[in-house]
Amino acid sequence: MIELIEVRKAFNQGKHNEFWALDGINLNIEAHRVTALCGPSGSGKTTLLTLIGCLARPTSGRARFKGEDISGLPERFLTQLRRRSFGFVFQQFNLIRGLSAEENVMLPAAPSGLPQREVRAKAAMLLDRLRLAHRRTARVEWLSGGEQQRVAIARALINDPEVLIADEPTANLDTTLAREFLAILESFASEGRTVILSSHDPLVIQSAAVHRVINMRDGRIVDNQ
Amino acid sequence: MNIWIEQQRALIDFTLASLARRKARNLGLLAVYALLVFVLASVALFSHALRHEATRILADAPELILQRMVAGRHDLIPPGYLEKIGRIRGVQKMEGRLWGYYYDPVIKANYTFMVPTAGGVERGTIVIGTALERVRGLALETGISFRAYSGKLYSFVVADILPRDSELVSADLVLMHEDDFRAFFEFPAGHYTDIALSVANPQEVRNIAAKLAAALPDSRPILREEMLRTYASIFAWREGIILAILSGALLAFAILAWDKAAGLSAEEKREIGILKAIGWETGDVIRMKIWEGVLISLSAFLIGYVAAYLHVFRAGGVLFEPVLKGWAVLYPRFQLTPEIDGLAVATLFFFTVVPYTAAVLVPIWRAATTDPDAVMRS
């Protein structure tokens, strides 16, 4: 589903502080499976996720999504593809404070032009599915960490994406909530979604919910199970 | 089309929810903004309506007035001038007018004493303007005495009060019989204050004025259009005084609005990053911010303008009355006819809504073009 060929990514290219975050990545990620990128801080997990999720373009190399080369797509098309096909759960959740859980969930659908009533109904359904129906109108800063993460998951699913990307999803959760998150992941995979996450949490890496673990270090893949 | 409408609806919904988060700050800004529009619109509406009213009333004034000048000062028209004018072709009608100013030490105000050209005021009686009725507590059939400049005291009975709708120009007016006037001011017989002329062909007014100036070199012809221009410049001058006083407030608001609109907080930058990461395009973020600017500035404009309309045309412009209305010391009381100048509305709209919306856009453009992966890396 996602294919990366000799992908390299540099930051501050040409400057004195040039840094290569990814260096020659070759990877093929299968659909309908949960893939975990594993490695220490600075190994390039998050940068790789940004390339896979169309948040950034590689400095060199090719990235393909469902056979189509996306590494050279203009910003506008990349954004449309990202909105349609990818859902993101960020490490800090990145919810917008002051807005309700439902308003946050509806946000990615705003530029899609879908009728507001339809989007609201879908947001309500997702919050209900994630056991947050009673917190629908609560401001997100009033929610607990676990609740905030479930709001972030619901937000990632509002446009019905094929791929769900989660960056260090359990970093801010205790063990119980982390297990709960893994259970949610498993349900996504079973309904046919592709899940790609980054983590160095053993609970995630060793979980039965994760089908494949890719170990990274210094911007390279060192082990691909 | 439906998709576009739904997109805008979603963006407006988000903008409103976003504005509601900082309720006190945004309501405060809206209030100050609306107050500014209110003041500017009040001045514009008031002055425009006043100018319109003066034009309407002066439409009945004579096309030409002739005054005699001595040493550059206005002097009385001596006998024989009316005959000389009568020989100029194109003059349809001419009337010698009698009027003068009287200072009333009781209320420390000037009145205009005048003899109506059509007559109609009996000897020993006067017809007064409504301001005089108010300040001297007069009513029909009540008596009043004025001490003439000669020192003699003259008593009059109020026979009538001028209609309220002419108060703009008749507030301080006292109409009296010709004999009373001549006796009061010791005007010799056959002398007049000035001469009012009607011209058969309005296109000829300037030619006749030139002929008058040639035939009577010690006289000054005054055209109606010059009077209108003088009124217009007086109102414009008064309007200018208010705007000059307000310029400090205007500047303060401009700084406040610029600071609010142009300064993007770290929180706002972070939010823009999140929106881009979850699939908003740069254009969506900019459109959302345009809505924010438009919603604030348009609401302020509408609130301010409607309040100004009510202030000027329902409450009589109470706040600016002393500066915009006063002639001498007697302030006329009158209801202005609602009169809106489209160009003035458009100008006010342009100078209040557009700069604010533009100020909102500049920093957003910079923030919205940042890479969406910044959120992942922060």
Coordinates of C-alpha atoms in Angstrom, one line a residue:
Chain A
M1 CA 0.0 0.0 0.0
I2 CA 2.8 2.4 0.9
E3 CA 6.2 2.0 -0.7
L4 CA 9.3 4.0 0.1
I5 CA 12.3 3.7 -2.2
E6 CA 15.7 5.1 -1.2
V7 CA 14.0 7.9 0.8
R8 CA 16.2 10.5 2.4
K9 CA 15.1 13.5 4.4
A10 CA 17.3 16.5 5.4
F11 CA 16.6 19.4 7.7
N12 CA 18.4 22.8 7.2
Q13 CA 19.8 21.5 4.0
G14 CA 22.8 23.6 2.8
K15 CA 23.2 25.3 6.2
H16 CA 25.9 24.8 8.8
N17 CA 23.4 22.8 10.9
E18 CA 22.3 20.4 8.1
F19 CA 20.9 17.2 9.5
W20 CA 19.8 14.0 7.7
A21 CA 16.9 12.6 9.7
L22 CA 16.4 9.7 7.3
D23 CA 19.1 8.1 5.2
G24 CA 18.2 5.6 2.5
I25 CA 14.9 4.1 3.6
N26 CA 13.4 1.2 1.6
L27 CA 10.1 0.0 3.0
N28 CA 6.8 -1.6 1.9
I29 CA 3.9 -1.3 4.3
E30 CA 1.0 -3.7 3.7
A31 CA -2.6 -2.6 4.0
H32 CA -5.1 -3.7 6.8
R33 CA -2.2 -4.3 9.2
V34 CA -0.8 -2.6 12.3
T35 CA 2.8 -1.6 11.7
A36 CA 5.0 -0.2 14.5
L37 CA 8.1 1.9 13.9
C38 CA 10.3 1.3 16.9
G39 CA 13.6 3.0 18.0
P40 CA 15.2 5.4 20.4
S41 CA 14.6 9.2 20.3
G42 CA 16.2 10.8 17.2
S43 CA 16.1 7.5 15.2
G44 CA 13.8 9.1 12.6
K45 CA 10.4 7.4 13.5
T46 CA 8.4 10.7 13.5
T47 CA 10.1 12.0 10.4
L48 CA 9.2 8.8 8.6
L49 CA 5.6 9.0 9.8
T50 CA 5.4 12.6 8.4
L51 CA 6.6 11.4 5.0
I52 CA 4.2 8.4 5.0
G53 CA 1.3 10.7 6.1
C54 CA 2.0 13.3 3.4
L55 CA 2.8 15.9 6.0
A56 CA 6.2 16.4 4.3
R57 CA 8.0 15.5 1.1
P58 CA 11.3 13.5 1.0
T59 CA 14.5 15.4 0.1
S60 CA 15.3 12.5 -2.3
G61 CA 13.9 9.1 -3.2
R62 CA 10.4 8.1 -4.0
A63 CA 7.2 7.6 -1.9
R64 CA 4.2 5.8 -3.4
F65 CA 0.7 5.4 -2.0
K66 CA -1.4 2.7 -3.6
G67 CA 1.0 2.8 -6.6
E68 CA 0.9 6.5 -7.2
D69 CA 4.0 8.5 -6.7
I70 CA 3.3 11.1 -4.1
S71 CA 6.8 12.5 -3.4
G72 CA 6.5 15.2 -6.0
L73 CA 2.8 16.2 -5.5
P74 CA 2.2 19.9 -5.1
E75 CA 1.1 21.0 -1.6
R76 CA -2.6 21.4 -2.5
F77 CA -2.9 17.8 -3.8
L78 CA -0.8 16.4 -0.9
T79 CA -3.2 18.1 1.6
Q80 CA -6.3 16.7 -0.2
L81 CA -4.7 13.2 -0.2
R82 CA -3.8 13.6 3.5
R83 CA -7.3 14.7 4.4
R84 CA -9.0 11.9 2.4
S85 CA -6.7 9.0 3.2
F86 CA -4.9 9.6 6.5
G87 CA -6.0 10.2 10.0
F88 CA -3.5 11.4 12.7
V89 CA -3.2 10.8 16.4
F90 CA -0.4 13.0 17.7
Q91 CA 1.7 12.4 20.8
Q92 CA 0.5 15.5 22.6
F93 CA -3.0 14.8 21.1
N94 CA -2.9 18.4 19.6
L95 CA -6.6 19.1 20.4
I96 CA -7.7 22.7 20.1
R97 CA -8.3 24.1 23.6
G98 CA -11.5 26.0 24.3
L99 CA -13.5 23.9 21.8
S100 CA -15.7 21.0 22.8
A101 CA -14.9 17.4 22.1
E102 CA -17.4 17.3 19.2
E103 CA -16.1 20.5 17.7
N104 CA -12.6 19.1 17.7
V105 CA -13.7 15.9 16.1
M106 CA -15.5 17.8 13.3
L107 CA -12.5 20.0 12.4
P108 CA -10.8 17.8 9.7
A109 CA -14.2 17.6 7.8
A110 CA -14.6 21.4 7.6
P111 CA -12.9 21.9 4.3
S112 CA -14.6 18.8 2.8
G113 CA -17.9 20.5 2.1
L114 CA -20.0 17.7 3.6
P115 CA -23.3 18.9 5.2
Q116 CA -22.7 20.0 8.7
R117 CA -25.6 17.9 10.0
E118 CA -24.0 14.8 8.5
V119 CA -20.6 15.6 10.0
R120 CA -22.1 16.2 13.4
A121 CA -24.0 12.9 13.3
K122 CA -20.8 11.1 12.4
A123 CA -18.9 12.8 15.2
A124 CA -21.5 11.8 17.6
M125 CA -21.4 8.2 16.4
L126 CA -17.6 8.1 16.7
L127 CA -17.6 9.6 20.2
D128 CA -20.3 7.1 21.2
R129 CA -18.2 4.2 19.8
L130 CA -15.2 5.4 21.8
R131 CA -17.5 5.7 25.0
L132 CA -17.4 9.5 25.0
A133 CA -21.0 10.3 24.2
H134 CA -21.5 11.9 27.6
R135 CA -18.5 14.2 27.1
R136 CA -19.5 15.4 23.7
T137 CA -20.1 19.0 24.7
A138 CA -17.3 19.2 27.3
R139 CA -14.3 21.4 26.5
V140 CA -11.3 19.2 25.7
E141 CA -9.1 20.7 28.4
W142 CA -11.6 19.4 31.0
L143 CA -11.1 15.8 29.8
S144 CA -8.7 13.3 31.3
G145 CA -5.6 12.1 29.3
G146 CA -7.3 8.9 28.1
E147 CA -10.5 10.8 27.1
Q148 CA -8.4 13.4 25.2
Q149 CA -6.7 10.6 23.3
R150 CA -10.0 9.0 22.4
V151 CA -11.2 12.5 21.1
A152 CA -8.0 12.6 19.0
I153 CA -8.8 9.1 17.6
A154 CA -12.3 10.1 16.8
R155 CA -11.0 13.2 15.1
A156 CA -8.6 11.1 13.1
L157 CA -11.5 8.9 11.9
I158 CA -14.0 11.6 11.0
N159 CA -13.0 11.6 7.2
D160 CA -13.1 7.8 7.2
P161 CA -9.4 7.4 6.3
E162 CA -7.8 4.2 5.0
V163 CA -4.7 4.8 7.1
L164 CA -4.4 5.8 10.7
I165 CA -1.1 7.3 11.8
A166 CA -0.2 7.5 15.5
D167 CA 2.9 9.1 16.9
E168 CA 4.0 7.7 20.3
P169 CA 0.3 7.1 21.1
T170 CA 1.0 5.6 24.6
A171 CA 3.7 8.1 25.7
N172 CA 1.2 10.0 27.9
L173 CA -1.0 7.1 29.0
D174 CA -0.7 4.7 32.0
T175 CA -0.7 0.9 31.4
T176 CA -4.5 0.5 31.6
L177 CA -5.2 3.3 29.1
A178 CA -2.3 2.0 26.9
R179 CA -4.0 -1.4 26.8
E180 CA -7.3 0.2 26.0
F181 CA -5.7 2.0 23.1
L182 CA -4.2 -1.2 21.7
A183 CA -7.6 -2.8 21.8
I184 CA -9.0 0.1 19.8
L185 CA -6.1 -0.3 17.3
E186 CA -6.9 -4.0 16.9
S187 CA -10.6 -3.2 16.1
F188 CA -9.4 -0.7 13.4
A189 CA -7.2 -3.4 11.8
S190 CA -10.0 -5.9 11.9
E191 CA -12.3 -3.5 10.1
G192 CA -9.8 -3.2 7.3
R193 CA -7.9 0.0 8.2
T194 CA -4.1 0.3 8.0
V195 CA -2.5 1.5 11.2
I196 CA 1.1 2.8 11.3
L197 CA 2.5 4.0 14.6
S198 CA 5.7 5.0 16.2
S199 CA 6.6 3.8 19.7
H200 CA 9.4 2.7 21.9
D201 CA 7.0 1.4 24.5
P202 CA 7.5 -2.4 25.0
L203 CA 3.8 -2.7 25.8
V204 CA 3.1 -1.7 22.2
I205 CA 6.0 -3.5 20.5
Q206 CA 5.2 -6.8 22.2
S207 CA 1.4 -6.5 21.8
A208 CA -0.4 -9.0 19.8
A209 CA -2.3 -6.1 18.2
V210 CA 0.9 -5.1 16.4
H211 CA 1.5 -7.3 13.3
R212 CA 4.9 -5.9 12.3
V213 CA 7.7 -4.0 14.0
I214 CA 10.3 -2.0 12.2
N215 CA 13.4 -1.1 14.2
M216 CA 15.1 2.2 13.4
R217 CA 18.3 3.8 14.4
D218 CA 20.1 6.9 13.1
G219 CA 17.7 7.4 10.3
R220 CA 18.0 3.9 9.0
I221 CA 16.0 0.7 9.3
V222 CA 18.1 -1.8 11.3
D223 CA 15.6 -4.6 11.7
N224 CA 12.4 -5.4 9.8
Q225 CA 10.3 -8.2 11.3
Chain B
M1 CA -22.1 25.5 -5.1
N2 CA -23.6 23.5 -2.3
I3 CA -20.1 22.2 -1.3
W4 CA -18.8 25.8 -1.2
I5 CA -21.7 26.9 1.0
E6 CA -21.2 24.0 3.3
Q7 CA -17.4 24.7 3.5
Q8 CA -18.1 28.3 4.4
R9 CA -20.7 27.3 7.0
A10 CA -18.2 24.9 8.6
L11 CA -15.5 27.7 8.6
I12 CA -17.9 30.2 10.1
D13 CA -19.0 27.7 12.7
F14 CA -15.4 27.1 13.7
T15 CA -14.6 30.9 13.6
L16 CA -17.6 31.6 15.9
A17 CA -16.7 28.8 18.3
S18 CA -13.1 30.1 18.2
L19 CA -14.1 33.7 18.9
A20 CA -16.4 32.5 21.8
R21 CA -13.3 31.1 23.5
R22 CA -12.0 34.6 24.2
K23 CA -15.3 36.1 24.9
A24 CA -14.3 39.1 27.1
R25 CA -11.4 40.0 24.8
N26 CA -13.4 39.8 21.6
L27 CA -16.5 41.5 23.0
G28 CA -14.3 44.3 24.3
L29 CA -12.8 44.7 20.9
L30 CA -16.2 44.6 19.2
A31 CA -17.5 47.2 21.7
V32 CA -14.6 49.6 21.1
Y33 CA -14.8 49.0 17.3
A34 CA -18.6 49.6 17.3
L35 CA -18.2 52.8 19.4
L36 CA -15.7 54.1 16.9
V37 CA -18.0 53.4 14.0
F38 CA -20.8 54.9 16.0
V39 CA -19.0 58.2 16.6
L40 CA -17.7 58.5 13.0
A41 CA -21.1 57.6 11.5
S42 CA -22.9 60.0 13.9
V43 CA -20.8 62.9 12.7
A44 CA -21.2 61.9 9.1
L45 CA -24.9 61.3 9.3
F46 CA -25.5 64.5 11.3
S47 CA -23.4 66.7 9.1
H48 CA -24.9 65.3 5.9
A49 CA -28.5 65.6 7.2
L50 CA -27.8 69.1 8.3
R51 CA -26.3 70.1 5.0
H52 CA -29.3 68.5 3.2
E53 CA -31.7 70.4 5.5
A54 CA -30.0 73.7 4.9
T55 CA -30.0 73.2 1.2
R56 CA -33.7 72.3 1.3
I57 CA -34.5 75.4 3.3
L58 CA -32.3 77.7 1.2
A59 CA -33.9 76.5 -1.9
D60 CA -36.6 79.1 -1.2
A61 CA -34.1 81.9 -0.6
P62 CA -33.7 84.7 -3.2
E63 CA -31.2 84.0 -6.0
L64 CA -29.3 87.2 -5.3
I65 CA -28.8 89.5 -2.4
L66 CA -27.2 92.9 -2.7
Q67 CA -25.4 94.5 0.2
R68 CA -23.8 97.9 0.2
M69 CA -20.2 98.1 1.5
V70 CA -18.5 101.1 3.2
A71 CA -14.8 100.7 4.0
G72 CA -15.2 96.9 3.6
R73 CA -18.1 96.7 6.0
H74 CA -21.8 96.1 5.4
D75 CA -23.7 99.3 5.4
L76 CA -27.4 100.3 4.8
I77 CA -28.8 100.6 1.3
P78 CA -29.7 104.2 0.8
P79 CA -32.8 105.4 -1.2
G80 CA -32.5 105.3 -5.0
Y81 CA -30.8 101.9 -5.3
L82 CA -34.0 100.0 -6.0
E83 CA -34.7 102.3 -8.9
K84 CA -31.2 101.8 -10.3
I85 CA -31.5 98.0 -10.1
G86 CA -34.9 98.2 -11.8
R87 CA -33.2 99.3 -15.0
I88 CA -31.1 96.1 -15.2
R89 CA -32.7 93.6 -17.6
G90 CA -33.4 90.1 -16.3
V91 CA -34.3 91.2 -12.8
Q92 CA -37.7 89.8 -12.2
K93 CA -38.4 91.0 -8.7
M94 CA -36.6 93.0 -6.0
E95 CA -37.4 93.8 -2.4
G96 CA -35.6 95.9 0.2
R97 CA -35.1 93.8 3.3
L98 CA -35.0 95.0 6.9
W99 CA -33.1 92.9 9.5
G100 CA -30.6 93.4 12.2
Y101 CA -29.1 91.8 15.3
Y102 CA -30.1 92.4 18.8
Y103 CA -28.1 91.3 21.9
D104 CA -30.3 90.3 24.7
P105 CA -28.3 90.8 28.0
V106 CA -30.9 88.7 29.9
I107 CA -29.9 85.4 28.3
K108 CA -26.7 86.7 26.7
A109 CA -27.7 85.7 23.2
N110 CA -28.2 87.4 19.9
Y111 CA -31.5 87.5 18.2
T112 CA -32.2 88.3 14.6
F113 CA -34.9 91.0 14.2
M114 CA -36.5 91.0 10.8
V115 CA -39.4 92.6 8.9
P116 CA -41.2 89.9 6.8
T117 CA -41.3 91.1 3.2
A118 CA -44.9 89.9 2.8
G119 CA -45.9 91.9 5.9
G120 CA -48.5 90.3 8.1
V121 CA -47.2 91.4 11.5
E122 CA -49.2 94.1 13.3
R123 CA -47.6 97.1 15.0
G124 CA -46.7 96.4 18.6
T125 CA -46.6 92.7 18.0
I126 CA -43.9 90.2 17.2
V127 CA -43.7 86.7 15.8
I128 CA -40.9 84.6 17.4
G129 CA -38.8 81.5 16.8
T130 CA -39.2 78.5 19.0
A131 CA -35.8 78.9 20.7
L132 CA -36.8 82.3 22.0
E133 CA -40.1 80.9 23.1
R134 CA -38.2 78.4 25.2
V135 CA -35.4 80.4 26.7
R136 CA -37.6 83.5 27.6
G137 CA -40.6 81.4 28.6
L138 CA -42.8 83.2 26.2
A139 CA -46.3 82.2 24.9
L140 CA -48.9 83.7 22.7
E141 CA -50.3 87.0 23.9
T142 CA -47.5 87.5 26.5
G143 CA -45.5 90.7 26.5
I144 CA -41.8 91.3 26.3
S145 CA -39.6 94.4 26.4
F146 CA -36.4 95.1 24.6
R147 CA -34.1 98.0 25.3
A148 CA -33.0 99.5 22.0
Y149 CA -29.4 100.6 21.3
S150 CA -30.7 104.2 21.8
G151 CA -31.6 103.3 25.4
K152 CA -35.3 103.4 24.9
L153 CA -37.5 100.5 26.0
Y154 CA -39.9 99.0 23.5
S155 CA -42.6 96.5 24.5
F156 CA -44.2 93.9 22.2
V157 CA -46.9 91.3 22.4
V158 CA -46.2 87.8 21.0
A159 CA -48.7 87.3 18.2
D160 CA -47.4 84.0 16.8
I161 CA -44.7 81.5 17.1
L162 CA -42.9 80.2 14.0
P163 CA -43.4 76.5 13.1
R164 CA -40.9 74.0 14.6
D165 CA -39.9 72.5 11.3
S166 CA -38.1 75.7 10.3
E167 CA -36.2 75.9 13.6
L168 CA -32.9 75.2 11.9
V169 CA -33.0 78.7 10.4
S170 CA -35.6 80.5 12.6
A171 CA -34.6 79.5 16.1
D172 CA -33.5 83.0 17.1
L173 CA -35.8 85.0 14.8
V174 CA -38.1 87.9 15.8
L175 CA -40.4 89.2 13.1
M176 CA -41.9 92.7 13.6
H177 CA -43.7 95.5 11.8
E178 CA -41.6 97.8 9.5
D179 CA -42.5 100.9 11.6
D180 CA -41.5 99.1 14.8
F181 CA -38.2 98.0 13.3
R182 CA -37.3 101.4 12.0
A183 CA -38.1 103.0 15.3
F184 CA -36.2 100.3 17.3
F185 CA -33.0 100.5 15.3
E186 CA -33.5 104.2 14.3
F187 CA -33.4 103.2 10.6
P188 CA -34.1 106.3 8.4
A189 CA -37.1 106.0 6.0
G190 CA -36.1 104.5 2.5
H191 CA -33.0 102.7 3.9
Y192 CA -32.8 99.0 3.9
T193 CA -30.4 96.4 5.3
D194 CA -30.0 94.7 1.9
I195 CA -31.9 94.0 -1.3
A196 CA -33.2 90.5 -2.3
L197 CA -33.5 89.9 -6.1
S198 CA -35.2 87.3 -8.1
V199 CA -33.9 86.5 -11.6
A200 CA -36.1 85.3 -14.4
N201 CA -33.5 82.9 -15.9
P202 CA -31.3 81.1 -13.4
Q203 CA -28.6 80.8 -16.0
E204 CA -28.3 84.5 -16.0
V205 CA -27.7 85.0 -12.2
R206 CA -23.9 85.4 -12.7
N207 CA -24.3 87.9 -15.5
I208 CA -26.8 89.9 -13.5
A209 CA -24.5 89.9 -10.5
A210 CA -21.7 91.3 -12.8
K211 CA -24.1 94.0 -14.1
L212 CA -25.0 94.9 -10.5
A213 CA -21.4 95.1 -9.5
A214 CA -20.8 97.4 -12.4
A215 CA -23.8 99.6 -11.9
L216 CA -23.4 99.9 -8.1
P217 CA -19.7 99.6 -7.5
D218 CA -20.0 100.1 -3.7
S219 CA -22.3 97.0 -3.5
R220 CA -21.6 93.4 -3.2
P221 CA -23.9 90.8 -4.8
I222 CA -24.2 87.5 -2.9
L223 CA -25.4 84.5 -4.9
R224 CA -27.6 81.8 -3.3
E225 CA -25.1 79.1 -4.3
E226 CA -22.4 81.1 -2.4
M227 CA -24.6 80.9 0.7
L228 CA -25.1 77.2 0.2
R229 CA -21.3 76.8 -0.1
T230 CA -20.8 78.9 3.0
Y231 CA -23.2 76.7 5.0
A232 CA -21.5 73.6 3.6
S233 CA -18.1 74.8 4.6
I234 CA -19.4 75.7 8.1
F235 CA -20.7 72.2 8.6
A236 CA -17.6 70.7 7.1
W237 CA -15.5 72.9 9.5
R238 CA -17.5 71.7 12.5
E239 CA -17.3 68.1 11.2
G240 CA -13.5 68.7 10.9
I241 CA -13.3 69.9 14.5
I242 CA -15.0 66.8 15.8
L243 CA -12.8 64.5 13.6
A244 CA -9.7 66.3 14.8
I245 CA -10.7 65.7 18.4
L246 CA -11.4 62.1 17.6
S247 CA -8.2 61.6 15.7
G248 CA -6.5 60.6 18.9
A249 CA -9.1 58.0 19.7
L250 CA -8.9 56.8 16.1
L251 CA -5.2 56.3 16.3
A252 CA -5.5 54.5 19.6
F253 CA -8.1 52.2 18.1
A254 CA -5.9 51.6 15.0
I255 CA -3.0 50.6 17.3
L256 CA -5.3 48.3 19.3
A257 CA -6.8 46.7 16.2
W258 CA -3.5 46.3 14.5
D259 CA -2.0 44.7 17.6
K260 CA -5.0 42.3 18.0
A261 CA -5.2 41.5 14.4
A262 CA -1.5 41.5 13.4
G263 CA 0.0 39.9 16.5
L264 CA -0.4 36.2 16.4
S265 CA 0.0 34.4 19.7
A266 CA 2.0 31.2 20.1
E267 CA -1.3 29.4 20.8
E268 CA -2.8 30.7 17.5
K269 CA 0.3 29.6 15.6
R270 CA 0.1 26.2 17.2
E271 CA -3.6 25.9 16.2
I272 CA -2.9 26.8 12.6
G273 CA -0.2 24.1 12.6
I274 CA -2.8 21.6 13.9
L275 CA -5.4 22.6 11.3
K276 CA -2.9 22.1 8.5
A277 CA -1.7 18.8 9.9
I278 CA -5.3 17.4 10.0
G279 CA -6.0 18.3 6.4
W280 CA -6.7 22.0 6.1
E281 CA -5.2 23.8 3.2
T282 CA -3.4 27.1 3.5
G283 CA -6.4 28.6 1.7
D284 CA -8.8 27.2 4.2
V285 CA -6.9 28.7 7.1
I286 CA -6.8 32.1 5.3
R287 CA -10.5 31.9 4.5
M288 CA -11.3 31.1 8.1
K289 CA -9.3 34.1 9.3
I290 CA -11.0 36.3 6.6
W291 CA -14.3 35.2 8.1
E292 CA -13.0 36.2 11.6
G293 CA -12.0 39.6 10.4
V294 CA -15.3 40.1 8.5
L295 CA -17.5 38.9 11.3
I296 CA -15.9 41.3 13.8
S297 CA -15.6 44.3 11.6
L298 CA -18.9 43.9 9.9
S299 CA -20.7 43.3 13.2
A300 CA -19.0 46.4 14.6
F301 CA -19.9 48.4 11.5
L302 CA -23.6 47.4 11.6
I303 CA -24.0 47.9 15.3
G304 CA -22.1 51.2 15.2
Y305 CA -24.0 52.5 12.1
V306 CA -27.5 51.5 13.4
A307 CA -26.7 53.1 16.8
A308 CA -25.5 56.2 15.0
Y309 CA -28.7 56.3 12.9
L310 CA -30.8 56.1 16.1
H311 CA -28.7 58.6 17.8
V312 CA -28.9 61.2 15.1
F313 CA -32.5 60.7 13.8
R314 CA -34.3 59.5 16.9
A315 CA -32.3 61.0 19.8
G316 CA -31.5 64.3 17.9
G317 CA -27.8 63.7 18.0
V318 CA -27.6 64.7 21.7
L319 CA -23.9 63.9 22.0
F320 CA -22.7 66.2 19.3
E321 CA -25.3 68.9 19.5
P322 CA -23.2 71.6 21.1
V323 CA -20.5 71.4 18.4
L324 CA -22.5 70.5 15.3
K325 CA -25.8 72.5 15.8
G326 CA -25.0 75.7 17.6
W327 CA -25.2 79.0 15.6
A328 CA -25.0 81.6 18.3
V329 CA -26.0 80.8 21.8
L330 CA -29.5 79.7 21.1
Y331 CA -29.4 76.1 20.1
P332 CA -32.2 75.1 17.7
R333 CA -34.1 72.0 18.5
F334 CA -35.2 70.1 15.5
Q335 CA -35.7 66.6 14.2
L336 CA -33.5 65.9 11.2
T337 CA -35.0 64.2 8.2
P338 CA -33.3 60.7 7.8
E339 CA -30.9 61.2 5.0
I340 CA -28.1 58.8 4.2
D341 CA -25.2 59.5 1.8
G342 CA -24.3 56.2 0.0
L343 CA -20.8 57.4 -0.7
A344 CA -20.3 58.2 3.0
V345 CA -21.5 54.8 4.0
A346 CA -19.2 53.1 1.5
T347 CA -16.3 55.2 2.6
L348 CA -16.9 54.5 6.3
F349 CA -17.3 50.8 5.4
F350 CA -14.1 50.7 3.4
F351 CA -12.1 52.5 6.1
T352 CA -13.3 50.3 9.0
V353 CA -14.0 46.8 7.6
V354 CA -11.2 46.5 5.0
P355 CA -8.2 47.6 7.0
Y356 CA -9.1 45.3 9.9
T357 CA -9.7 42.3 7.7
A358 CA -6.4 43.1 5.9
A359 CA -4.6 43.4 9.2
V360 CA -5.8 39.9 10.2
L361 CA -4.5 38.4 6.9
V362 CA -0.9 39.5 6.9
P363 CA 0.4 37.4 9.8
I364 CA -2.0 34.5 9.0
W365 CA -0.5 34.3 5.5
R366 CA 3.0 33.8 7.0
A367 CA 1.7 31.3 9.7
A368 CA -0.5 29.4 7.3
T369 CA 2.3 28.7 4.8
T370 CA 4.4 26.9 7.4
D371 CA 5.0 23.2 6.9
P372 CA 2.3 21.0 8.4
D373 CA 4.8 18.5 9.8
A374 CA 5.9 21.2 12.3
V375 CA 3.1 19.9 14.6
M376 CA 4.6 16.4 14.6
R377 CA 8.0 17.7 15.4
S378 CA 6.9 20.2 18.2

